[in-house]
XYZ file of C-alpha atoms in Angstrom:
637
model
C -49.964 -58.565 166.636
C -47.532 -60.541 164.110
C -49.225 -63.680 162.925
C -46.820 -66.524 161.675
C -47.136 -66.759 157.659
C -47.727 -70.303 156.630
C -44.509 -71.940 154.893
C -42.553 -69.280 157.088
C -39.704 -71.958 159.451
C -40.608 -71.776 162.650
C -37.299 -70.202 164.481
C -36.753 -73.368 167.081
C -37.509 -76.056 163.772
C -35.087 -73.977 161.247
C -32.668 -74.398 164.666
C -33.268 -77.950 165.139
C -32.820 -78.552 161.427
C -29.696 -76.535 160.705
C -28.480 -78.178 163.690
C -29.129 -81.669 161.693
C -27.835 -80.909 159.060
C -24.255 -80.017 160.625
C -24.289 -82.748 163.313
C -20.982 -85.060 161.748
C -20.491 -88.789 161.974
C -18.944 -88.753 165.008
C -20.971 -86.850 166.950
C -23.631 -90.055 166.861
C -23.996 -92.344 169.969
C -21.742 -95.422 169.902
C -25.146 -97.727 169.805
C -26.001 -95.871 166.836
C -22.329 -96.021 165.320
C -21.795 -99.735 165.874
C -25.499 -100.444 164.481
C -24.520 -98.696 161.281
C -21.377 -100.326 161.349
C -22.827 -103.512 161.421
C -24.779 -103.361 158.478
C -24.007 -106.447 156.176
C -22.668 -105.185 153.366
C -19.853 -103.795 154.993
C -16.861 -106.023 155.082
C -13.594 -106.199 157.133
C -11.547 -103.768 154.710
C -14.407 -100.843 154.930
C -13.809 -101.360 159.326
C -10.138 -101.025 158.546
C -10.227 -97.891 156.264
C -13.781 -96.443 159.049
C -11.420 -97.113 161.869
C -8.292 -95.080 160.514
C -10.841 -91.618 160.408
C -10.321 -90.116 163.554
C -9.930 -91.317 166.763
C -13.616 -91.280 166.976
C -14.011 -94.163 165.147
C -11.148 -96.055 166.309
C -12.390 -96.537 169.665
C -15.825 -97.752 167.934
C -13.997 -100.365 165.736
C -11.598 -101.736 168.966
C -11.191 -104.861 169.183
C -12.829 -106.320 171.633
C -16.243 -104.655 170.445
C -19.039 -105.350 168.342
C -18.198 -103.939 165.216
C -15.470 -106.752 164.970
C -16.948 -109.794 166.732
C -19.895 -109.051 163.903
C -17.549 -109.239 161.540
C -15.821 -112.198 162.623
C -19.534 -113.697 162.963
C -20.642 -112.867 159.726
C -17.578 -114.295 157.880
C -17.049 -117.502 159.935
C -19.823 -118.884 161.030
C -18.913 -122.266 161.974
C -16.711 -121.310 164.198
C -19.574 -119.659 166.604
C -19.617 -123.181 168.623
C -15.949 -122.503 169.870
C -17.500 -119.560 171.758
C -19.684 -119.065 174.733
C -22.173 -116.760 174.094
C -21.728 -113.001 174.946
C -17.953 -114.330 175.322
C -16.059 -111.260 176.002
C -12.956 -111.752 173.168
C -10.676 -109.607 171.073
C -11.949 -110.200 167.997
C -9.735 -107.723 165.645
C -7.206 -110.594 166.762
C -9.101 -113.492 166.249
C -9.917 -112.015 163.014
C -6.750 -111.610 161.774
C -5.499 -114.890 163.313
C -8.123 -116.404 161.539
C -7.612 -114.578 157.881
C -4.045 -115.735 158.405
C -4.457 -119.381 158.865
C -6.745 -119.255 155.865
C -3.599 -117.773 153.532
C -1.309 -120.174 154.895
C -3.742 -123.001 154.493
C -4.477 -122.458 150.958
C -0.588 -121.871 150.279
C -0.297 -125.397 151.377
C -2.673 -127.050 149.453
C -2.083 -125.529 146.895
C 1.521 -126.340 146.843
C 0.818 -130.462 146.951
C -0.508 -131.125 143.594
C 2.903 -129.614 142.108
C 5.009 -131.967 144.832
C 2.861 -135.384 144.862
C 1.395 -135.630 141.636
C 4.137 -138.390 140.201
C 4.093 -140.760 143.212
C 2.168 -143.535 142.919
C 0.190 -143.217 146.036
C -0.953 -139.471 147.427
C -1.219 -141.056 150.822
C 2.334 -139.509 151.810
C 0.950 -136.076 151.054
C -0.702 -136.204 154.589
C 2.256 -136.776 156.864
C 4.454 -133.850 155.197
C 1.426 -131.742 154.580
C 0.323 -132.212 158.569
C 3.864 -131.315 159.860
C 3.808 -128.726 158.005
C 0.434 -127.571 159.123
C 1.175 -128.030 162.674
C 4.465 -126.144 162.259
C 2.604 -122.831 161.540
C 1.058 -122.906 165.141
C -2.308 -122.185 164.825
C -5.192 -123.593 165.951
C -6.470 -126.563 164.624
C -10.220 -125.668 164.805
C -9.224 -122.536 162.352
C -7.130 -125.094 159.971
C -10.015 -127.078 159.676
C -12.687 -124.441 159.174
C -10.673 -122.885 156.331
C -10.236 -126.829 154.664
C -13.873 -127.098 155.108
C -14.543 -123.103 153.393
C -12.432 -125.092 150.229
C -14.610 -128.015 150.177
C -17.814 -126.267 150.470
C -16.993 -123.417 147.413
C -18.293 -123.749 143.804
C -18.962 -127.499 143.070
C -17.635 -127.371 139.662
C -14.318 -125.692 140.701
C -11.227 -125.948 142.240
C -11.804 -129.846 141.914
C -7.952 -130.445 142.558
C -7.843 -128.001 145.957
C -10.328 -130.115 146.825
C -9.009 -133.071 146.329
C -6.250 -132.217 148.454
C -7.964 -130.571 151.034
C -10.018 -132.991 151.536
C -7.236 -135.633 152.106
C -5.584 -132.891 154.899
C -8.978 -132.734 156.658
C -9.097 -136.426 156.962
C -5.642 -136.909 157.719
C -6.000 -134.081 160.924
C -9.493 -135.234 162.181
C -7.768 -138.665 162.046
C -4.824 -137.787 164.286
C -7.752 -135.887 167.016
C -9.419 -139.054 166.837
C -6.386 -140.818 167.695
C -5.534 -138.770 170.973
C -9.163 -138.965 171.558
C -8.193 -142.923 171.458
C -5.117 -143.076 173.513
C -6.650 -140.901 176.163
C -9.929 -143.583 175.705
C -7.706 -146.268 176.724
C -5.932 -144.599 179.725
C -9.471 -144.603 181.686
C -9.740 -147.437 184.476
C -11.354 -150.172 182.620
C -14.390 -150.126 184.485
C -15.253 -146.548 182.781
C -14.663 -147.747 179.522
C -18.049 -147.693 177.592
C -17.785 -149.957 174.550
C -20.737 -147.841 173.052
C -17.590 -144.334 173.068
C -15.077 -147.207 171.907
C -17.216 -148.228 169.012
C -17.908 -144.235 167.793
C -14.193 -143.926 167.988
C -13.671 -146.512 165.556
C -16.944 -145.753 163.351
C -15.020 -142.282 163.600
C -11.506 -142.532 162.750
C -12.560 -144.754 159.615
C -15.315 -142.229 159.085
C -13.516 -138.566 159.628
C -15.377 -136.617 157.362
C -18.590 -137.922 158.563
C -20.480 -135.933 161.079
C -20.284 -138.378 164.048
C -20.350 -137.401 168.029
C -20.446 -139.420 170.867
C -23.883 -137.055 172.042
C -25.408 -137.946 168.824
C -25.265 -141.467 169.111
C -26.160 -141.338 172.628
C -28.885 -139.404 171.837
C -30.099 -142.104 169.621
C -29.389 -144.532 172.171
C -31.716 -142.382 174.655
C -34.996 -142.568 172.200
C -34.590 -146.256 171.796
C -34.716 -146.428 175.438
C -37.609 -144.213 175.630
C -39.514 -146.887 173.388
C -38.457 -149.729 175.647
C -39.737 -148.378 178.508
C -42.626 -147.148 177.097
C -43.188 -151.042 176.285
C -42.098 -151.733 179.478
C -44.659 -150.187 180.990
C -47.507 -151.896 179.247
C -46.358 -154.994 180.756
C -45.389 -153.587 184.151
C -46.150 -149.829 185.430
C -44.113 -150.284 188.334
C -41.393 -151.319 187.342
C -38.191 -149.512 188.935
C -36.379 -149.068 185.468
C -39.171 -146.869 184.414
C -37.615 -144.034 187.272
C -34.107 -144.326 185.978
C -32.942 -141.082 184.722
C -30.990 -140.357 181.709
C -26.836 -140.784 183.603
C -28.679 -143.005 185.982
C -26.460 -146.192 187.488
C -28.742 -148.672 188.977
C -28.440 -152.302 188.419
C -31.419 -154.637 188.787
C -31.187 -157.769 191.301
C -34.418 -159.517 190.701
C -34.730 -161.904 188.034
C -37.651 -161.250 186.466
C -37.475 -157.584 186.706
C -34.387 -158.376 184.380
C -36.386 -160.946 182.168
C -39.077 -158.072 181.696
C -36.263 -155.578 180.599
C -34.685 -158.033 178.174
C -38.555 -158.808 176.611
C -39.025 -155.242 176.083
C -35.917 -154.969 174.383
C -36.308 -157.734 172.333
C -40.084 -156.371 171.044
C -38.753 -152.798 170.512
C -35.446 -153.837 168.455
C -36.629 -156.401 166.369
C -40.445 -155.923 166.047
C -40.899 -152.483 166.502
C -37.691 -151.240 164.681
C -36.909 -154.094 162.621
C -33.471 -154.472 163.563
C -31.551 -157.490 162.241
C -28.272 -159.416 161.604
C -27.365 -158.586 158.059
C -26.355 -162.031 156.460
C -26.614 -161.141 152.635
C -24.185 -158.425 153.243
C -22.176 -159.689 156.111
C -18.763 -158.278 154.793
C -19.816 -154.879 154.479
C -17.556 -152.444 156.343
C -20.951 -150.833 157.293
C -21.893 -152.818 159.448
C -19.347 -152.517 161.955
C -20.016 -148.910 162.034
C -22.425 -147.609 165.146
C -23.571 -144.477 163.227
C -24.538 -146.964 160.067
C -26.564 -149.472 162.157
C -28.163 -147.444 164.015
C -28.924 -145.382 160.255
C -29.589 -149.186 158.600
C -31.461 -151.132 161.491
C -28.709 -153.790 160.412
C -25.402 -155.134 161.351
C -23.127 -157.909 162.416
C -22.930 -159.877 166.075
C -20.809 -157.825 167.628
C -22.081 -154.577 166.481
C -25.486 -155.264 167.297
C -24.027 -156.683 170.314
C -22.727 -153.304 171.426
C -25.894 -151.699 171.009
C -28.155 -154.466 172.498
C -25.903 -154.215 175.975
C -25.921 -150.816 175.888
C -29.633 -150.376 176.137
C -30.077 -153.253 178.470
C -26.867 -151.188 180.803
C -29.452 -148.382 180.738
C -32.359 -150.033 182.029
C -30.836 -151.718 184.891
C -29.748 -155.210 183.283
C -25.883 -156.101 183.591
C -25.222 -158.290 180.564
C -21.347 -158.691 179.524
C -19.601 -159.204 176.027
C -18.194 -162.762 175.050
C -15.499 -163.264 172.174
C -17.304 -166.325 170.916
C -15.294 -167.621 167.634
C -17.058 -166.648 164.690
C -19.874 -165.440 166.586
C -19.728 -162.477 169.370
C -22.663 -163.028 171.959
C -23.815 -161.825 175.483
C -23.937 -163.348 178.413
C -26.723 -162.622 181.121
C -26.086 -164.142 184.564
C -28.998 -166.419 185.858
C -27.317 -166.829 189.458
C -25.926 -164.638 191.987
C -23.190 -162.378 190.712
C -19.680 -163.475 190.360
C -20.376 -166.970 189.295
C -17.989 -168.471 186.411
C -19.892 -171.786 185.544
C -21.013 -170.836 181.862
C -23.864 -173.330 182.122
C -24.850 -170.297 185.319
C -25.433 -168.016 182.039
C -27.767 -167.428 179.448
C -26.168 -166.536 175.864
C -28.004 -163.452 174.022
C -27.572 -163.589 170.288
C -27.844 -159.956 169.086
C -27.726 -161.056 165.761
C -30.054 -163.553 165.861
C -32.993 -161.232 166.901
C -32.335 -161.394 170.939
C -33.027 -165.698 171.304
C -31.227 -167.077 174.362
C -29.060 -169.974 174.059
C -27.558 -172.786 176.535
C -23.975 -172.873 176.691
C -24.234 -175.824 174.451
C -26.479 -174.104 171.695
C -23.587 -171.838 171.584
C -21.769 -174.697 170.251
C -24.486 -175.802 167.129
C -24.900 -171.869 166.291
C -20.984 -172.104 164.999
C -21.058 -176.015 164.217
C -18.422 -177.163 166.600
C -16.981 -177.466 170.546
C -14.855 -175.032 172.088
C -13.456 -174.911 175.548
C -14.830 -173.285 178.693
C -12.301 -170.265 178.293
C -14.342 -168.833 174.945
C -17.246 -168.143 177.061
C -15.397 -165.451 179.175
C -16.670 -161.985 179.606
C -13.688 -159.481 177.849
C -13.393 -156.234 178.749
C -14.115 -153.241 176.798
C -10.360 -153.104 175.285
C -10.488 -156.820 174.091
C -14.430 -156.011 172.142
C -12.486 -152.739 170.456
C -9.431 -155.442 169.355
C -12.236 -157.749 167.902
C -14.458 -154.591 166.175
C -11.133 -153.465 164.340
C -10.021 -156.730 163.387
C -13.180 -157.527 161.943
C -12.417 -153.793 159.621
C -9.171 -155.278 159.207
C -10.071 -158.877 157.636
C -12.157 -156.955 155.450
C -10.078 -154.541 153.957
C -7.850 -157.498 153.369
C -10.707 -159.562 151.558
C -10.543 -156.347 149.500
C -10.009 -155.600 145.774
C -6.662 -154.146 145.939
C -8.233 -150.756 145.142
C -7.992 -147.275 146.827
C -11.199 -147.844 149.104
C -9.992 -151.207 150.624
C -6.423 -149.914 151.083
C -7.988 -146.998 153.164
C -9.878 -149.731 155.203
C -6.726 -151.684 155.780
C -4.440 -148.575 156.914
C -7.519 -147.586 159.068
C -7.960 -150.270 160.888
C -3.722 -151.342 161.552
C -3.528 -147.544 162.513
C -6.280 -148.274 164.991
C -5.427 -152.125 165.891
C -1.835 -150.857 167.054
C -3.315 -147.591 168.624
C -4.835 -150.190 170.875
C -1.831 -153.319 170.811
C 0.988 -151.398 169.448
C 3.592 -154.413 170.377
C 1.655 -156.870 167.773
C 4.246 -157.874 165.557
C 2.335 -159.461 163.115
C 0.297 -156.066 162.510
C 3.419 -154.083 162.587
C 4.772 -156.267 160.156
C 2.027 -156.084 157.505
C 1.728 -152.565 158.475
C 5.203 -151.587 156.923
C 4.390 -153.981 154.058
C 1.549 -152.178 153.264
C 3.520 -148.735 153.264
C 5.890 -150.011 151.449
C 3.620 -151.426 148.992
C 1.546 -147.753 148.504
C 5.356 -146.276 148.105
C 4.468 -143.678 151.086
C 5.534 -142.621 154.142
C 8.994 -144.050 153.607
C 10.258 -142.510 156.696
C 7.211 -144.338 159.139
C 8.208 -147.129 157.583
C 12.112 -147.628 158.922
C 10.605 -146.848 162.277
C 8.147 -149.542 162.204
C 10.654 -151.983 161.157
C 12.654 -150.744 163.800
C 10.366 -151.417 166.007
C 9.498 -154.814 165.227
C 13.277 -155.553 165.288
C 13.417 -154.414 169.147
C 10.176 -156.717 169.887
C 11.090 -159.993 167.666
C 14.882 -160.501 166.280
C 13.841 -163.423 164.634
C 12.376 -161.215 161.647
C 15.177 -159.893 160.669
C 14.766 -161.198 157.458
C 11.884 -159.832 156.897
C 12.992 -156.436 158.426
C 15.911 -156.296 156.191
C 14.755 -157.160 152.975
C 12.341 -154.183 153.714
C 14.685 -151.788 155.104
C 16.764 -152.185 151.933
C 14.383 -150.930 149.700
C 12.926 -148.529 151.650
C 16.235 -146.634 151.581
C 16.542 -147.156 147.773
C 12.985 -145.564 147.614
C 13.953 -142.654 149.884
C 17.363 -141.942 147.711
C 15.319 -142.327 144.424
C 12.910 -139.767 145.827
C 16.262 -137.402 146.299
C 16.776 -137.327 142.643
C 12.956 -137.367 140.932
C 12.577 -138.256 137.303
C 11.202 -135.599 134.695
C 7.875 -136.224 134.310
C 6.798 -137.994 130.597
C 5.621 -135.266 127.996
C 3.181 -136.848 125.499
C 2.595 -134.736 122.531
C -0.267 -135.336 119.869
C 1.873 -133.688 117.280
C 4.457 -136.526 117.846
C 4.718 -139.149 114.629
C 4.196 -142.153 116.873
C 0.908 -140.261 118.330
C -0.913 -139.750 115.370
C -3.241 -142.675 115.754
C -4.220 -141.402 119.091
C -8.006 -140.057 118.596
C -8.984 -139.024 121.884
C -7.437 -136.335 124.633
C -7.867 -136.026 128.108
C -10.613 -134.312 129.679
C -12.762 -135.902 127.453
C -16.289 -137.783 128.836
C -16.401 -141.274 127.115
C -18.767 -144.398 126.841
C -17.533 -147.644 126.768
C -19.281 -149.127 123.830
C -19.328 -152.924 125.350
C -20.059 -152.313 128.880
C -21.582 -149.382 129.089
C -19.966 -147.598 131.441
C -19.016 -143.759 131.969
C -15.522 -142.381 132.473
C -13.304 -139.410 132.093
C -10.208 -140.004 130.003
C -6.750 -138.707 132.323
C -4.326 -140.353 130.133
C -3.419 -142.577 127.185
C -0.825 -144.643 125.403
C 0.001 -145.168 121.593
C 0.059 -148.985 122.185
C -1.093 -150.956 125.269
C 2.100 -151.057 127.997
C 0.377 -153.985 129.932
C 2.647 -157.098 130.552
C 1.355 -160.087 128.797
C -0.312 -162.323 131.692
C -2.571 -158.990 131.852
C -2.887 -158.626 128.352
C -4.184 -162.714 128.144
C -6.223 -162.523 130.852
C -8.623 -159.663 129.747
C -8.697 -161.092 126.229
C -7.101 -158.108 124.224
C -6.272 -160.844 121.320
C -9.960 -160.713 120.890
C -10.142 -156.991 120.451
C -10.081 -156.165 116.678
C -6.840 -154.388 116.853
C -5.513 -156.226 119.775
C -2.617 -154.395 121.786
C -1.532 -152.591 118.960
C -3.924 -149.857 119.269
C -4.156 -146.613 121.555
C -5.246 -147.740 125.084
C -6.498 -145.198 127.655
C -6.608 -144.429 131.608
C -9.583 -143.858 132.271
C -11.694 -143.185 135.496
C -15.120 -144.663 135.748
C -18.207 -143.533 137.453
C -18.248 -146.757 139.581
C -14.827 -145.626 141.501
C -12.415 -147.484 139.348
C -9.859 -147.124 137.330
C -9.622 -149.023 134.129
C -7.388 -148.982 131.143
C -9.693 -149.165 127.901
C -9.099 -150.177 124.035
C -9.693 -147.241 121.657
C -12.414 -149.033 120.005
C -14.383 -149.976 123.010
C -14.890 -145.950 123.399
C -16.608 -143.336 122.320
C -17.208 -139.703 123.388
C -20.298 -139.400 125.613
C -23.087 -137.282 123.614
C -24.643 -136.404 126.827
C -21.348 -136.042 129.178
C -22.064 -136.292 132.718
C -19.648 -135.498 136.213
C -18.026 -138.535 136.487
C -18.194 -138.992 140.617
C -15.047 -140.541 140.749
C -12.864 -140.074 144.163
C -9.471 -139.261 141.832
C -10.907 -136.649 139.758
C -9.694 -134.077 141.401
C -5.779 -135.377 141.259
C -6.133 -134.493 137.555
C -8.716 -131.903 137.029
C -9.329 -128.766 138.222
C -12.905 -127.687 136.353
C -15.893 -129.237 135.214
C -17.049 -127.398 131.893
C -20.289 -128.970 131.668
C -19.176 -130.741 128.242
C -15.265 -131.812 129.659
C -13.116 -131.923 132.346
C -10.310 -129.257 132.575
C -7.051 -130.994 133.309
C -5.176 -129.494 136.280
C -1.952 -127.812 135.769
C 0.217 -130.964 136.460
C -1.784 -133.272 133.853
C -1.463 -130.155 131.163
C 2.208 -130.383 131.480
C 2.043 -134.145 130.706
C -0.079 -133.518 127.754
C 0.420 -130.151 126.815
C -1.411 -130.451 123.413
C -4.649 -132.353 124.858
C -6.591 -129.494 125.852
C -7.280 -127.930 122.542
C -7.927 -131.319 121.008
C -10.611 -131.840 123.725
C -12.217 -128.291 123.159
C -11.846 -128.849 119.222
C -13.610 -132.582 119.877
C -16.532 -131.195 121.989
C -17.488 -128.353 119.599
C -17.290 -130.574 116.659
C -19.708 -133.126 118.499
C -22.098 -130.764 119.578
C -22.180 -128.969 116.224
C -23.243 -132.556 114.678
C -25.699 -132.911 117.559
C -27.329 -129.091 116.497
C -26.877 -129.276 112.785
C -27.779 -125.843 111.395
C -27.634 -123.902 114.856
C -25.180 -122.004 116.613
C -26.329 -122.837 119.723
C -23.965 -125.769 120.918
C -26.577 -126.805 123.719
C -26.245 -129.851 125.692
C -28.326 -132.360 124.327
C -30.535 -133.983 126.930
C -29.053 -136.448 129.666
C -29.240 -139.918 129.532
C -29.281 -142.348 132.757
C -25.554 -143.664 133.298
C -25.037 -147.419 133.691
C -22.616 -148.623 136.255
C -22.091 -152.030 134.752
C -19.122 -154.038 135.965
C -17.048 -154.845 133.151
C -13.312 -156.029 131.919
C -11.156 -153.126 132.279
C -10.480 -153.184 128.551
C-alpha cells in the first residue's frame, strides 16, 4: 500500500493552489473588488485608469457605486452634510461636477489680484467676482467648499488667494443671508421670532463665523433648562416645568408669571452673571446674539431679545418697547389687551431684570416722553432698531476698513428691511462712492432715491456726475507706478518691501508694502503729526506700512528699523500684497513685484546680512529667539 511521502503536495492542495495562483483580478467578488478599491491610497486618477481594464472593472467603478461615492467621501468631506445617509447618488458625476467647480473657482480668484489691485477699495471685487461665479452654474454649496479648501491650505502660503477668497466667501454667504432675510420678512408677523431676526443680523455682519439658528437655540434651550430647574426649587408644580421643547402655552395666572420672571432673573444674572456692558457700550459685539450669549454681556436691546425669549419659553408673554435711548420690556399686570402703560410693568434687561413704573422709565433716561414710546413694536420695528444701533456705530467709526465694513453691513441690512428710506439710500451711495466701488450699484441707488424724493436732486446729481467720470476713468486705467531702487532719486531709500520692521518710538510691528523718496502727505497732515519735529522732517524716505494692530500707517525712515526677531504681522491686508511668509520676510505678490521690481533682492540681501550679524562666525542664519510684540497706539509717523 502507497504511503504519502512527507513534503510530497497533496493532489486536491497542489489543485487548489495552482488554481490560486491563476485565478485573475476579475474573477474576485465585487465586495472583494470594491473593498480593494477602496483602499486610501488610491485616488480618483488610479479609478479612472482601474475602470478603463476591461469591462470587468467598469461595472465595479460605475457611478453610482461605492468605489466612487468613497472617493468623493474621502476627498470632500464637508460636503457629507448635503447628503442623507446611504443616499443613493451618481457620484462619478458629482465628482466631476465637483473637481470642476474647484478649477473654475481657483481660475477666478486667481484672476482678481491682477484686475483689482490699483483701485483704492477691493470691495468692488465681490460684485464682478459673484456674477461671475453665479454665471458658471454650479452649485453654491460646491463654490463655497472649494473657497473654504483655499482658506484652510498651508498657513504660510498662498496669502493673496486667500485674501481674495476669503472676500468671495463673505460676499456669497452674505447674499444667502440676505434671501434668508427677505424670505424672514415675508412670514405673517406673528411668526416672526426676534431671537431668528437677531442671528440673521449677528450673521450677515458675521459670514465667516460659524453661526445657526439651531445653535443658538440650542443655547437658548440649556438656559431654560437652568430656569426651570430653579423653578422648581421654588415651586414643583408649576405647569411651565411640563412645557416641552416647541411647546406654545402661555401662562394666565399672575404669580405663576412672577415665579417665571424670579427664576429668570436668579439664573441670568446670579447664576450666569449676565450683565449690561456699560464700559464697552459701543462695541459692535454686543449687538451680536452669538457674542452675548459667548460674553454673558450686552446692550438693552440685545439682552432684551434674549431675556423675552426665555420668558416666551416658559409660558410668560412679555413684549419689546422702543424706549429712546433705552429698549425695555413690558409685562402686562392686567387682563390682556389693555393699553394704559401705567397697566404694565417695565423689565430692564440691562439693568439685571429690576421692574420699573412707567414713570421710572422716565428717570432711567433723565427726561418725559409721551404715552406713544411705551408701545409694544413688532418684531420688524426691534430688527430696524438692532441694525441701526450697528449702523450709528460704524459711523462713530475711525474711517478705517473695519468700521466701513460695519457701515455697508448694516445699510445693506437697514434697506433689506426699509428699502424706501431715503436718508439710508442716500448715505448708502455716498458711501460707495466714497470707497470708489461698485460704481454701477451706485447710479441705481441714486436712481432710486430720485423716483422716491425729487427734491434731492441736487444731491443725486452732483453724485451721478462723478460716478460716470469714475466709470469712464475705469475704461481707460493708468499704468501702474514702477519704483526702482537703482533710480538716482531712490538712492536714499534704505529699506524694501517685504521687510518686518520696528518702529523705534512706538514700538510697534509692521510689514513694509511700499515707500516714497520724500513724504507725499499734504501739509495739514504733515503739521498735524509733527513731521517738523522728526530730525529729517519730510524730506526723508517715508514708508506704507501695515501694523500688527490692523492699521495702516505711513512711517519716517528713522522711526524704523528691521525687526531682529520678525514675526507674521496679522494684519487683514496682507494678503493684497503678499503671497508667502518666509519666516524672516514677506514675499510680495506678483502685482506689488511689478511695482517694485528691484525690492525683492534688496529684502533677501537685508535679511541675510542681519542674521549673519546676529550669528557672527556661523553659517547657520537661525532665527534668533522671539520677542513679545507691542501693540502700542501711536502717530502714524
Amino acid at each position: 500500500m502507497a504511503t504519502s511521502v512527507a513534503g510530497e503536495g497533496h493532489p486536491s492542495l497542489n489543485g487548489i493552489i495552482s488554481e490560486h495562483q491563476t485565478k485573475k483580478l476579475t474573477d474576485l467578488p465585487t465586495e472583494l473588488l470594491e473593498h480593494i478599491l477602496c483602499f486610501p491610497a488610491l485616488k480618483h486618477v488610479d479609478i479612472c485608469n482601474v475602470s478603463c481594464c476591461c469591462k470587468r472593472l467598469q461595472d465595479v467603478c460605475h457611478g453610482r457605486g461605492k468605489v466612487w461615492g468613497h472617493q468623493y467621501k474621502l476627498r470632500w468631506p464637508r460636503l457629507q452634510r448635503f447628503y442623507r445617509q446611504n443616499e443613493c447618488c451618481d457620484w462619478l458625476k458629482e465628482y466631476k461636477t465637483r473637481h470642476r467647480v474647484g478649477i473654475q473657482i481657483r481660475r477666478t480668484v486667481e484672476s482678481i489680484s491682477k484686475r483689482f489691485f490699483t483701485e483704492p477699495c477691493v470691495g468692488q471685487v465681490l460684485g464682478d467676482s459673484f456674477a461671475e461665479i453665479e454665471s458658471l452654474g454650479m452649485p453654491e454649496h460646491f463654490c463655497e467648499d472649494e473657497l473654504l479648501f483655499i482658506l484652510n491650505s498651508d498657513k504660510r502660503k498662498s496669502l493673496t488667494l486667500k485674501y481674495y477668497a476669503k472676500k468671495i466667501l463673505y460676499f456669497l454667504r452674505q447674499q444667502n443671508i440676505l434671501r434668508s432675510l427677505k424670505n424672514f420678512l415675508e412670514q405673517p408677523v406673528e411668526q416672526q421670532s426676534a431671537l431668528e431676526g437677531a442671528v440673521l443680523v449677528d450673521q450677515y455682519c458675521n459670514p465667516l463665523a460659524d453661526i445657526t439658528v439651531d445653535s443658538i437655540s440650542a443655547q437658548m434651550d440649556e438656559i431654560t433648562e437652568k430656569v426651570k430647574k430653579m423653578l422648581r426649587i421654588k415651586n414643583s408644580s408649576h405647569p411651565s416645568l411640563r412645557i416641552a421643547q416647541g411647546d406654545c402655552f402661555v401662562l394666565e395666572d399672575f404669580e405663576l408669571q412672577r415665579q417665571v420672571v424670579c427664576a429668570l432673573n436668579s439664573v441670568l444674572y446670579e447664576q450666569l452673571q449676565y450683565k449690561g456692558n456699560e464700559f464697552d457700550y459701543y462695541n459692535p459685539l454686543n449687538s451680536y446674539i452669538h457674542q452675548v450669549l459667548l460674553r454673558h454681556t450686552g446692550i438693552p436691546i440685545s439682552l432684551s431679545v434674549l431675556y423675552m425669549t426665555l420668558a416666551r419659553k416658559l409660558g410668560v408673554q412679555l413684549e419689546p418697547v422702543n424706549f429712546p435711548n433705552h429698549f425695555l420690556l413690558r409685562w402686562c399686570q392686567k387682563p390682556r389687551g389693555s393699553e394704559d402703560i401705567y397697566d404694565f410693568v417695565y423689565i430692564d434687561a440691562f439693568g439685571k431684570g429690576k421692574q420699573l413704573t412707567a414713570k421710572e422709565c422716565e428717570y432711567l433716561i433723565g427726561h418725559q416722553v409721551t404715552a406713544d414710546y411705551y408701545s409694544a413694536i413688532n418684531t420688524v420695528e426691534v430688527l430696524l432698531r438692532m441694525v441701526g444701533n450697528l449702523l450709528n456705530i460704524g459711523k462713530r467709526g475711525e474711517g478705517n476698513e473695519k468700521s466701513y465694513q460695519l457701515l455697508r453691513d448694516s445699510l445693506d441690512l437697514y434697506l433689506t428691511i426699509n428699502p424706501d428710506n431715503v436718508q439710508y439710500l442716500l448715505l448708502q451711495a455716498r458711501l460707495y462712492f466714497h470707497l470708489g466701488i461698485w460704481p454701477e450699484k451706485v447710479l441705481d441707488i441714486l436712481q432710486h432715491i430720485q423716483a422716491l424724493d425729487p427734491s434731492q436732486h441736487g444731491a443725486v446729481g452732483y453724485l451721478v456726475q462723478h460716478t460716470l467720470e469714475h466709470i469712464q476713468h475705469k475704461k481707460h486705467p493708468v499704468a501702474p507706478e514702477v519704483k526702482r531702487r537703482s533710480a538716482p532719486e531712490h538712492l536714499e531709500v534704505q529699506y524694501s518691501v517685504g521687510l518686518i520692521m520696528k518702529h523705534k518710538r512706538s514700538g510697534y510691528n509692521c510689514v513694509i508694502y511700499g515707500w516714497d523718496p520724500k513724504c507725499t502727505m499734504s501739509q495739514e497732515w504733515i503739521t498735524t503729526m509733527r513731521v517738523h519735529q522728526l530730525s529729517n522732517g519730510a524730506n526723508q524716505p517715508f514708508y506704507n506700512v501695515l501694523v500688527q494692530d490692523g492699521t495702516c500707517r505711513y512711517a519716517a525712515q528713522e522711526n524704523l528699523e528691521p525687526h531682529s526677531a520678525p514675526l507674521e504681522i496679522g494684519h487683514p491686508e496682507v494678503g493684497r500684497y503678499f503671497s508667502e511668509f518666509a519666516d524672516t520676510h514677506y514675499v510680495a505678490n506678483e502685482e506689488l513685484q511689478t511695482r517694485y521690481p528691484e525690492d525683492m533682492d534688496e529684502t533677501l540681501g537685508t535679511v541675510q546680512e542681519l542674521y549673519h550679524r546676529l550669528t557672527p562666525g556661523s553659517g547657520n542664519q537661525e532665527k534668533a529667539p522671539a520677542t513679545d510684540q507691542n501693540n502700542h497706539q501711536a502717530m502714524p509717523m
